[in-house]
CSV table of C-alpha atoms and ligand atoms in Angstrom, one decimal:
chain,number,residue,atom,x,y,z
A,583,UNK,CA,125.3,-1.7,40.5
A,584,UNK,CA,128.8,-3.2,40.7
A,585,UNK,CA,130.0,-5.0,43.7
A,586,UNK,CA,133.5,-4.6,45.3
A,587,UNK,CA,135.5,-6.5,47.8
A,588,UNK,CA,138.1,-4.4,49.8
A,589,UNK,CA,140.7,-7.0,50.8
A,590,UNK,CA,143.4,-6.6,53.5
A,591,UNK,CA,141.7,-3.5,55.0
A,592,UNK,CA,142.6,-2.4,58.5
A,593,UNK,CA,139.6,-0.6,59.9
A,594,UNK,CA,139.9,2.6,61.8
A,595,UNK,CA,136.5,3.9,63.0
A,596,UNK,CA,137.1,5.4,66.4
A,597,UNK,CA,135.9,2.4,68.4
A,598,UNK,CA,139.4,1.1,69.1
A,599,UNK,CA,142.7,2.7,69.9
A,600,UNK,CA,144.6,0.7,67.2
A,601,UNK,CA,143.7,-0.2,63.6
A,602,UNK,CA,141.9,-3.6,63.3
A,603,UNK,CA,143.5,-6.8,62.0
A,604,UNK,CA,143.2,-7.0,58.2
A,605,UNK,CA,139.7,-7.9,57.0
A,606,UNK,CA,137.6,-8.0,53.8
A,607,UNK,CA,134.7,-5.7,53.3
A,608,UNK,CA,132.1,-6.7,50.6
A,609,UNK,CA,130.1,-3.8,49.0
A,610,UNK,CA,127.0,-4.6,47.0
A,611,UNK,CA,124.2,-2.3,45.8
A,612,UNK,CA,125.5,0.7,47.7
A,613,UNK,CA,125.6,-1.0,51.1
A,614,UNK,CA,128.1,-3.0,53.1
A,615,UNK,CA,127.0,-6.7,52.9
A,616,UNK,CA,129.7,-8.3,55.0
A,617,UNK,CA,132.8,-7.7,57.0
A,618,UNK,CA,134.9,-10.8,57.7
A,619,UNK,CA,138.5,-12.1,57.9
A,620,UNK,CA,137.6,-14.8,55.3
A,621,UNK,CA,135.4,-13.6,52.4
A,622,UNK,CA,135.2,-15.0,48.9
A,623,UNK,CA,135.1,-12.4,46.2
A,624,UNK,CA,132.6,-14.2,44.0
A,625,UNK,CA,131.6,-11.8,41.2
A,626,UNK,CA,132.9,-8.8,43.1
A,627,UNK,CA,135.8,-6.8,41.9
A,628,UNK,CA,138.7,-7.2,44.4
A,629,UNK,CA,140.5,-4.1,45.6
A,630,UNK,CA,143.5,-5.2,47.6
A,631,UNK,CA,144.3,-2.5,50.2
A,632,UNK,CA,147.5,-4.3,51.3
A,633,UNK,CA,147.0,-3.3,54.9
A,634,UNK,CA,145.9,0.3,54.2
A,635,UNK,CA,143.5,2.0,56.5
A,636,UNK,CA,139.8,1.8,55.7
A,637,UNK,CA,137.5,4.3,57.4
A,638,UNK,CA,133.8,5.1,57.3
A,639,UNK,CA,133.1,8.2,55.4
A,640,UNK,CA,133.6,11.3,57.7
A,641,UNK,CA,130.7,13.3,59.0
A,642,UNK,CA,130.7,17.0,59.8
A,643,UNK,CA,127.8,18.0,62.0
A,644,UNK,CA,128.2,21.8,61.8
A,645,UNK,CA,128.5,23.3,58.3
A,646,UNK,CA,126.9,26.1,56.3
A,647,UNK,CA,127.1,25.0,52.7
A,648,UNK,CA,125.5,28.2,51.4
A,649,UNK,CA,128.1,30.4,53.2
A,650,UNK,CA,130.3,31.3,50.2
A,651,UNK,CA,131.1,34.7,51.8
A,652,UNK,CA,132.5,35.1,55.3
A,653,UNK,CA,130.4,38.3,55.7
A,654,UNK,CA,127.1,36.7,56.3
A,655,UNK,CA,125.1,39.9,55.9
A,656,UNK,CA,126.4,40.1,52.3
A,657,UNK,CA,126.0,36.4,51.8
A,658,UNK,CA,122.3,36.8,52.6
A,659,UNK,CA,121.9,39.3,49.8
A,660,UNK,CA,123.4,37.0,47.1
A,661,UNK,CA,121.0,36.1,44.3
A,662,UNK,CA,119.9,32.4,44.6
A,663,UNK,CA,121.3,31.8,41.1
A,664,UNK,CA,124.7,32.6,42.4
A,665,UNK,CA,124.4,31.1,45.9
A,666,UNK,CA,123.3,27.7,44.6
A,667,UNK,CA,126.2,26.8,42.3
A,668,UNK,CA,128.6,28.2,44.9
A,669,UNK,CA,127.1,25.8,47.4
A,670,UNK,CA,127.5,23.0,45.0
A,671,UNK,CA,131.3,23.8,44.7
A,672,UNK,CA,131.6,24.0,48.5
A,673,UNK,CA,129.9,20.6,48.9
A,674,UNK,CA,132.0,19.0,46.1
A,675,UNK,CA,135.1,20.1,48.0
A,676,UNK,CA,133.8,18.7,51.3
A,677,UNK,CA,133.3,15.3,49.6
A,678,UNK,CA,136.8,15.5,48.2
A,679,UNK,CA,138.1,15.8,51.8
A,680,UNK,CA,136.4,12.5,52.7
A,681,UNK,CA,133.2,14.0,54.3
A,682,UNK,CA,130.5,11.8,52.8
A,683,UNK,CA,127.9,13.3,55.1
A,684,UNK,CA,127.3,16.8,56.5
A,685,UNK,CA,124.7,18.4,58.7
A,686,UNK,CA,123.9,21.9,57.6
A,687,UNK,CA,122.9,24.1,60.6
A,688,UNK,CA,121.5,27.0,58.8
A,689,UNK,CA,120.9,28.1,55.2
A,690,UNK,CA,120.6,25.0,53.0
A,691,UNK,CA,117.0,24.3,51.9
A,692,UNK,CA,115.2,21.3,50.6
A,693,UNK,CA,116.0,22.2,47.0
A,694,UNK,CA,119.7,21.7,47.7
A,695,UNK,CA,118.9,18.5,49.5
A,696,UNK,CA,116.9,17.2,46.6
A,697,UNK,CA,119.6,18.3,44.1
A,698,UNK,CA,122.1,16.2,46.1
A,699,UNK,CA,119.8,13.2,46.2
A,700,UNK,CA,119.3,13.5,42.4
A,701,UNK,CA,123.1,13.3,42.0
A,702,UNK,CA,123.2,16.6,40.1
A,703,UNK,CA,126.7,17.3,41.4
A,704,UNK,CA,129.2,15.4,43.7
A,705,UNK,CA,128.3,16.2,47.3
A,706,UNK,CA,128.0,14.7,50.8
A,707,UNK,CA,124.7,13.4,52.0
A,708,UNK,CA,123.0,16.5,53.3
A,709,UNK,CA,120.9,16.8,56.5
A,710,UNK,CA,119.2,20.2,56.8
A,711,UNK,CA,117.3,22.5,59.2
A,712,UNK,CA,116.3,25.1,56.7
A,713,UNK,CA,116.8,28.6,58.1
A,714,UNK,CA,118.1,29.0,61.6
A,715,UNK,CA,115.7,30.8,63.9
A,716,UNK,CA,116.9,34.0,65.5
A,717,UNK,CA,115.1,36.7,67.5
A,718,UNK,CA,115.2,40.3,66.4
A,719,UNK,CA,118.8,41.6,67.0
A,720,UNK,CA,120.0,38.0,67.4
A,721,UNK,CA,122.7,36.0,65.7
A,722,UNK,CA,120.9,35.8,62.3
A,723,UNK,CA,119.9,39.5,62.2
A,724,UNK,CA,122.4,41.2,60.0
A,725,UNK,CA,120.6,44.6,59.6
A,726,UNK,CA,122.9,46.6,61.8
A,727,UNK,CA,122.0,49.6,63.9
A,728,UNK,CA,121.1,52.0,61.0
A,729,UNK,CA,118.9,49.5,59.2
A,730,UNK,CA,115.3,49.2,60.2
A,731,UNK,CA,114.1,47.4,57.1
A,732,UNK,CA,111.3,45.0,58.1
A,733,UNK,CA,112.5,41.4,58.1
A,734,UNK,CA,111.0,39.0,55.5
A,735,UNK,CA,108.7,36.3,56.8
A,736,UNK,CA,108.9,34.1,53.7
A,737,UNK,CA,110.8,33.6,50.4
A,738,UNK,CA,114.1,33.8,52.1
A,739,UNK,CA,117.3,34.1,50.0
A,740,UNK,CA,119.2,30.8,49.8
A,741,UNK,CA,122.3,32.7,51.1
A,742,UNK,CA,120.5,33.7,54.3
A,743,UNK,CA,121.6,31.4,57.1
A,744,UNK,CA,118.6,32.3,59.3
A,745,UNK,CA,115.3,34.0,59.6
A,746,UNK,CA,113.9,36.3,62.3
A,747,UNK,CA,110.9,35.3,64.6
A,748,UNK,CA,109.8,36.7,67.9
A,749,UNK,CA,107.4,35.5,70.6
A,750,UNK,CA,106.0,32.1,71.4
A,751,UNK,CA,103.6,32.2,68.5
A,752,UNK,CA,106.3,33.5,66.1
A,753,UNK,CA,108.8,30.8,66.9
A,754,UNK,CA,106.2,28.1,66.7
A,755,UNK,CA,105.1,29.2,63.3
A,756,UNK,CA,108.6,29.6,62.1
A,757,UNK,CA,109.5,26.1,63.3
A,758,UNK,CA,106.4,24.6,61.8
A,759,UNK,CA,107.1,26.3,58.5
A,760,UNK,CA,110.7,25.0,58.4
A,761,UNK,CA,109.5,21.5,59.2
A,762,UNK,CA,106.8,21.7,56.5
A,763,UNK,CA,109.6,22.9,54.1
A,764,UNK,CA,111.7,19.8,54.8
A,765,UNK,CA,113.8,20.7,57.9
A,766,UNK,CA,115.0,17.5,59.6
A,767,UNK,CA,115.7,19.3,62.9
A,768,UNK,CA,115.4,22.9,64.1
A,769,UNK,CA,118.3,25.3,64.7
A,770,UNK,CA,118.0,28.3,67.0
A,771,UNK,CA,120.3,31.1,67.9
A,772,UNK,CA,120.3,31.2,71.7
A,773,UNK,CA,123.4,33.4,72.3
A,774,UNK,CA,125.1,36.3,70.6
A,775,UNK,CA,127.6,35.5,68.0
A,776,UNK,CA,131.0,36.3,66.4
A,777,UNK,CA,129.6,36.9,62.9
A,778,UNK,CA,126.7,39.2,63.6
A,779,UNK,CA,126.9,43.0,64.3
A,780,UNK,CA,124.6,43.9,67.2
A,781,UNK,CA,124.7,41.0,69.6
A,782,UNK,CA,127.6,40.5,72.0
A,783,UNK,CA,128.5,36.9,72.8
A,784,UNK,CA,126.8,36.9,76.2
A,785,UNK,CA,123.3,38.1,74.9
A,786,UNK,CA,120.7,35.4,75.5
A,787,UNK,CA,118.6,34.6,72.5
A,788,UNK,CA,114.9,33.9,73.0
A,789,UNK,CA,112.9,33.8,76.3
A,790,UNK,CA,112.5,30.5,78.2
A,791,UNK,CA,108.9,30.3,77.0
A,792,UNK,CA,110.1,30.6,73.4
A,793,UNK,CA,112.7,27.9,74.0
A,794,UNK,CA,110.2,25.6,75.5
A,795,UNK,CA,107.8,26.2,72.6
A,796,UNK,CA,110.3,25.5,69.9
A,797,UNK,CA,111.5,22.3,71.7
A,798,UNK,CA,107.9,21.2,71.8
A,799,UNK,CA,107.4,21.9,68.1
A,800,UNK,CA,110.5,19.9,67.2
A,801,UNK,CA,109.5,17.0,69.4
A,802,UNK,CA,106.0,17.1,68.0
A,803,UNK,CA,107.6,16.4,64.6
A,804,UNK,CA,109.7,13.6,66.0
A,805,UNK,CA,113.0,15.6,65.9
A,806,UNK,CA,115.1,17.8,68.1
A,807,UNK,CA,116.5,21.4,68.5
A,808,UNK,CA,120.1,22.4,67.9
A,809,UNK,CA,121.2,25.7,69.6
A,810,UNK,CA,124.0,28.1,68.8
A,811,UNK,CA,125.4,28.7,72.4
A,812,UNK,CA,128.6,30.0,73.9
A,813,UNK,CA,128.2,31.1,77.5
A,814,UNK,CA,127.6,28.8,80.4
A,815,UNK,CA,124.4,30.6,81.2
A,816,UNK,CA,123.2,30.3,77.6
A,817,UNK,CA,124.1,26.6,77.5
A,818,UNK,CA,122.5,25.7,80.8
A,819,UNK,CA,119.3,27.5,79.9
A,820,UNK,CA,118.8,25.6,76.6
A,821,UNK,CA,119.7,22.3,78.2
A,822,UNK,CA,117.1,22.9,80.9
A,823,UNK,CA,114.5,23.6,78.1
A,824,UNK,CA,115.3,20.3,76.3
A,825,UNK,CA,117.6,21.4,73.5
A,826,UNK,CA,119.5,18.3,72.3
A,827,UNK,CA,122.4,19.5,70.1
A,828,UNK,CA,124.7,22.2,71.6
A,829,UNK,CA,126.7,24.0,69.1
A,830,UNK,CA,130.1,25.6,70.0
A,831,UNK,CA,129.9,25.5,73.8
A,832,UNK,CA,133.1,27.5,74.2
A,833,UNK,CA,132.5,28.6,77.8
A,834,UNK,CA,130.8,25.6,79.3
A,835,UNK,CA,131.3,24.8,83.0
A,836,UNK,CA,131.7,21.3,84.3
A,837,UNK,CA,128.4,21.5,86.1
A,838,UNK,CA,126.6,22.4,82.9
A,839,UNK,CA,128.5,19.7,80.9
A,840,UNK,CA,127.4,17.1,83.5
A,841,UNK,CA,123.7,18.3,83.3
A,842,UNK,CA,123.9,18.1,79.4
A,843,UNK,CA,125.3,14.6,79.6
A,844,UNK,CA,122.5,13.5,82.0
A,845,UNK,CA,120.0,14.9,79.6
A,846,UNK,CA,121.5,12.9,76.7
A,847,UNK,CA,122.5,16.0,74.8
A,848,UNK,CA,125.4,16.3,72.3
A,849,UNK,CA,128.0,19.0,72.0
A,850,UNK,CA,129.4,20.1,68.7
A,851,UNK,CA,132.5,22.2,69.2
A,852,UNK,CA,133.7,24.2,66.1
A,853,UNK,CA,137.2,25.3,67.1
A,854,UNK,CA,138.8,25.6,63.6
A,855,UNK,CA,136.5,28.5,62.6
A,856,UNK,CA,137.8,30.8,65.4
A,857,UNK,CA,141.4,30.1,64.6
A,858,UNK,CA,140.7,30.9,60.9
A,859,UNK,CA,138.5,33.9,61.6
A,860,UNK,CA,141.3,35.4,63.6
A,861,UNK,CA,144.0,34.7,61.1
A,862,UNK,CA,142.1,35.3,57.8
A,863,UNK,CA,138.8,37.0,58.7
A,864,UNK,CA,139.8,40.6,58.1
A,865,UNK,CA,141.2,39.8,54.6
A,866,UNK,CA,137.9,38.1,53.7
A,867,UNK,CA,135.7,41.1,54.6
A,868,UNK,CA,134.8,40.1,58.1
A,869,UNK,CA,134.2,43.2,60.2
A,870,UNK,CA,136.8,44.1,62.8
A,871,UNK,CA,134.5,43.8,65.7
A,872,UNK,CA,133.6,40.3,64.6
A,873,UNK,CA,137.3,39.3,64.4
A,874,UNK,CA,137.8,40.6,68.0
A,875,UNK,CA,134.8,38.5,69.2
A,876,UNK,CA,136.2,35.4,67.4
A,877,UNK,CA,139.5,35.8,69.3
A,878,UNK,CA,137.7,36.0,72.6
A,879,UNK,CA,135.7,32.9,71.8
A,880,UNK,CA,138.7,31.0,70.6
A,881,UNK,CA,140.5,31.4,73.9
A,882,UNK,CA,137.7,29.5,75.7
A,883,UNK,CA,137.3,26.7,73.2
A,884,UNK,CA,140.3,24.5,73.9
A,885,UNK,CA,139.5,24.4,77.6
A,886,UNK,CA,135.9,23.4,76.8
A,887,UNK,CA,137.1,20.2,75.2
A,888,UNK,CA,138.6,19.0,78.4
A,889,UNK,CA,135.6,20.1,80.5
A,890,UNK,CA,133.2,18.2,78.3
A,891,UNK,CA,135.4,15.1,78.1
A,892,UNK,CA,135.7,15.0,81.9
A,893,UNK,CA,131.9,15.2,82.2
A,894,UNK,CA,131.5,12.4,79.6
A,895,UNK,CA,129.4,14.7,77.3
A,896,UNK,CA,129.4,13.3,73.8
A,897,UNK,CA,131.1,15.5,71.2
A,898,UNK,CA,130.4,15.4,67.5
A,899,UNK,CA,132.7,16.9,64.8
A,900,UNK,CA,131.9,20.4,63.7
A,901,UNK,CA,133.6,23.2,61.8
A,902,UNK,CA,131.3,26.1,61.0
A,903,UNK,CA,133.7,27.5,58.3
A,904,UNK,CA,132.6,30.4,56.0
A,905,UNK,CA,133.7,31.7,52.6
A,906,UNK,CA,137.2,30.8,51.5
A,907,UNK,CA,137.9,29.3,54.9
A,908,UNK,CA,136.1,26.1,54.1
A,909,UNK,CA,139.3,24.6,52.9
A,910,UNK,CA,140.4,24.2,56.6
A,911,UNK,CA,137.5,21.8,57.3
A,912,UNK,CA,139.7,18.8,58.2
A,913,UNK,CA,142.0,20.8,60.5
A,914,UNK,CA,139.5,20.5,63.4
A,915,UNK,CA,140.8,16.9,63.7
A,916,UNK,CA,144.3,18.2,64.4
A,917,UNK,CA,143.2,21.0,66.8
A,918,UNK,CA,141.1,18.6,68.9
A,919,UNK,CA,144.0,16.1,68.8
A,920,UNK,CA,146.1,18.6,70.8
A,921,UNK,CA,143.8,17.9,73.8
A,922,UNK,CA,141.9,14.7,73.1
A,923,UNK,CA,142.9,11.1,72.2
A,924,UNK,CA,142.9,10.6,68.4
A,925,UNK,CA,140.5,7.7,68.8
A,926,UNK,CA,137.9,10.0,70.4
A,927,UNK,CA,138.5,12.7,67.8
A,928,UNK,CA,137.9,10.2,65.0
A,929,UNK,CA,134.8,8.9,66.8
A,930,UNK,CA,133.4,12.4,66.8
A,931,UNK,CA,133.2,12.3,63.0
A,932,UNK,CA,132.0,8.7,62.7
A,933,UNK,CA,130.0,6.9,65.4
A,934,UNK,CA,129.2,9.9,67.6
A,935,UNK,CA,128.1,12.0,64.6
A,936,UNK,CA,126.0,9.1,63.3
A,937,UNK,CA,124.1,8.9,66.7
A,938,UNK,CA,123.5,12.6,66.6
A,939,UNK,CA,122.1,12.3,63.1
A,940,UNK,CA,120.0,9.3,64.3
A,941,UNK,CA,121.7,7.2,61.6
A,942,UNK,CA,123.4,4.7,63.9
A,943,UNK,CA,124.3,1.6,62.1
A,944,UNK,CA,123.9,3.2,58.6
A,945,UNK,CA,126.5,6.0,58.8
A,946,UNK,CA,129.9,6.3,60.6
A,947,UNK,CA,130.5,2.5,60.8
A,948,UNK,CA,131.9,-0.3,58.6
A,949,UNK,CA,129.4,-3.1,59.3
A,950,UNK,CA,126.9,-5.2,57.5
A,951,UNK,CA,123.8,-3.1,56.4
A,952,UNK,CA,125.6,0.3,56.7
A,953,UNK,CA,125.8,2.6,53.6
A,954,UNK,CA,129.0,1.9,51.7
A,955,UNK,CA,130.5,5.3,52.4
A,956,UNK,CA,134.2,4.5,52.8
A,957,UNK,CA,137.6,6.2,52.6
A,958,UNK,CA,141.0,4.6,52.2
A,959,UNK,CA,143.8,6.4,54.0
A,960,UNK,CA,147.5,5.9,53.5
A,961,UNK,CA,148.9,5.6,57.0
A,962,UNK,CA,147.3,5.4,60.4
A,963,UNK,CA,145.2,8.4,61.5
A,964,UNK,CA,145.1,7.1,65.0
A,965,UNK,CA,148.8,8.0,65.1
A,966,UNK,CA,148.7,11.0,62.8
A,967,UNK,CA,145.4,12.9,62.6
A,968,UNK,CA,146.9,15.2,60.0
A,969,UNK,CA,146.6,12.4,57.5
A,970,UNK,CA,142.9,13.5,57.3
A,971,UNK,CA,143.9,17.0,56.2
A,972,UNK,CA,145.3,18.2,52.9
A,973,UNK,CA,142.1,18.2,50.8
A,974,UNK,CA,142.1,14.4,50.7
A,975,UNK,CA,145.6,14.0,49.4
A,976,UNK,CA,146.2,11.0,51.7
A,977,UNK,CA,142.9,9.4,50.6
A,978,UNK,CA,143.4,7.4,47.4
A,979,UNK,CA,139.9,6.1,47.5
A,980,UNK,CA,136.6,7.8,48.4
A,981,UNK,CA,133.4,5.8,48.0
A,982,UNK,CA,129.9,7.0,48.6
A,983,UNK,CA,126.9,4.7,48.5
A,984,UNK,CA,129.0,2.1,46.7
A,985,UNK,CA,130.1,4.5,44.0
A,986,UNK,CA,133.7,5.7,43.6
A,987,UNK,CA,134.0,9.5,44.1
A,988,UNK,CA,137.7,9.1,43.8
A,989,UNK,CA,139.8,6.1,42.8
A,990,UNK,CA,143.6,6.4,42.5
A,991,UNK,CA,145.4,3.1,41.5
A,992,UNK,CA,146.9,1.5,44.6
A,993,UNK,CA,150.4,0.1,44.2
B,62,ZN,ZN1,127.3,27.9,62.6
């Protein structure tokens, strides 16, 4: 594999408030070999960045790559032969925005992960949980009040974000099956949701015994549980039961945020999805009651950022976009930047996300031995987070595992 030397690169990775002094970054065999002010090119091809920004590839910790439709009930009925190529397009577009890694929190299966690893189409590195676990009537139950069809217990459609399980034995079996099928962590639905028909936001998903059981199953497999949660009561309950990754967290109190921090948990806010569900949801077939729920959840979200920051709770980057709204994936940077320092917003998609993925030192950093996932940005995102938006238009170079995904000639 070719080797490259990025010269005169100013690193922005979220660890400092200003871009670094110009350095050279040597890439060989898909990994970063060395980062230094004085590097000899040797046989490597030199790419002079002339002081441009070099960032680690971005990481989004809350996506649904199979969600080609905003109406998740309909999405769950898509034939796999349609859902799979649509997922490939969604992932290709994520990579074009500079997201070289994503964590799918419901839907993507091991077949998609292997397709990405085989390089069948351009895509971010994909971390999966298989199907999210939901109780009957919970956030992944899309049957509605008039539909009493029995829920399937295996052979789930690719477009289904979740599966239904009930009881301690039921959730244990479901978690074990997902782990057997390649899940790298377990996702559960522990509160009602905006996108589902019969569960108001404040509904609590699963009993404490079920929560403790699923956390034990994940820990037995050396991994962790991620929970969909909105309300303070919902968040506190899952934190007390040992859940590690707290998705959304729109109505978290400072006491609960402090408890979560003490337990070493991570929050993954997803504010952009509520903004877009409210402005675009109806036109995309999202039911009216779901749009109203999204508006309510949106109102709590901005305040939660300050609450969690004050408590010192680590926040990773997440988006949770569905259907045609995926194109807004990078706008979460700008939304968070209204409340948080740009450095912290960038760290959420680099070092913090890498820690959540347990890939510290390999992803989200520009250092020796890290994967050569790199993006060149025209301008300084620490001053202007919107440089990360626009479908990658301010990113002349995107590299993944030492290969160019995008390479525009630099003047
Ligand atoms: Zn989600």
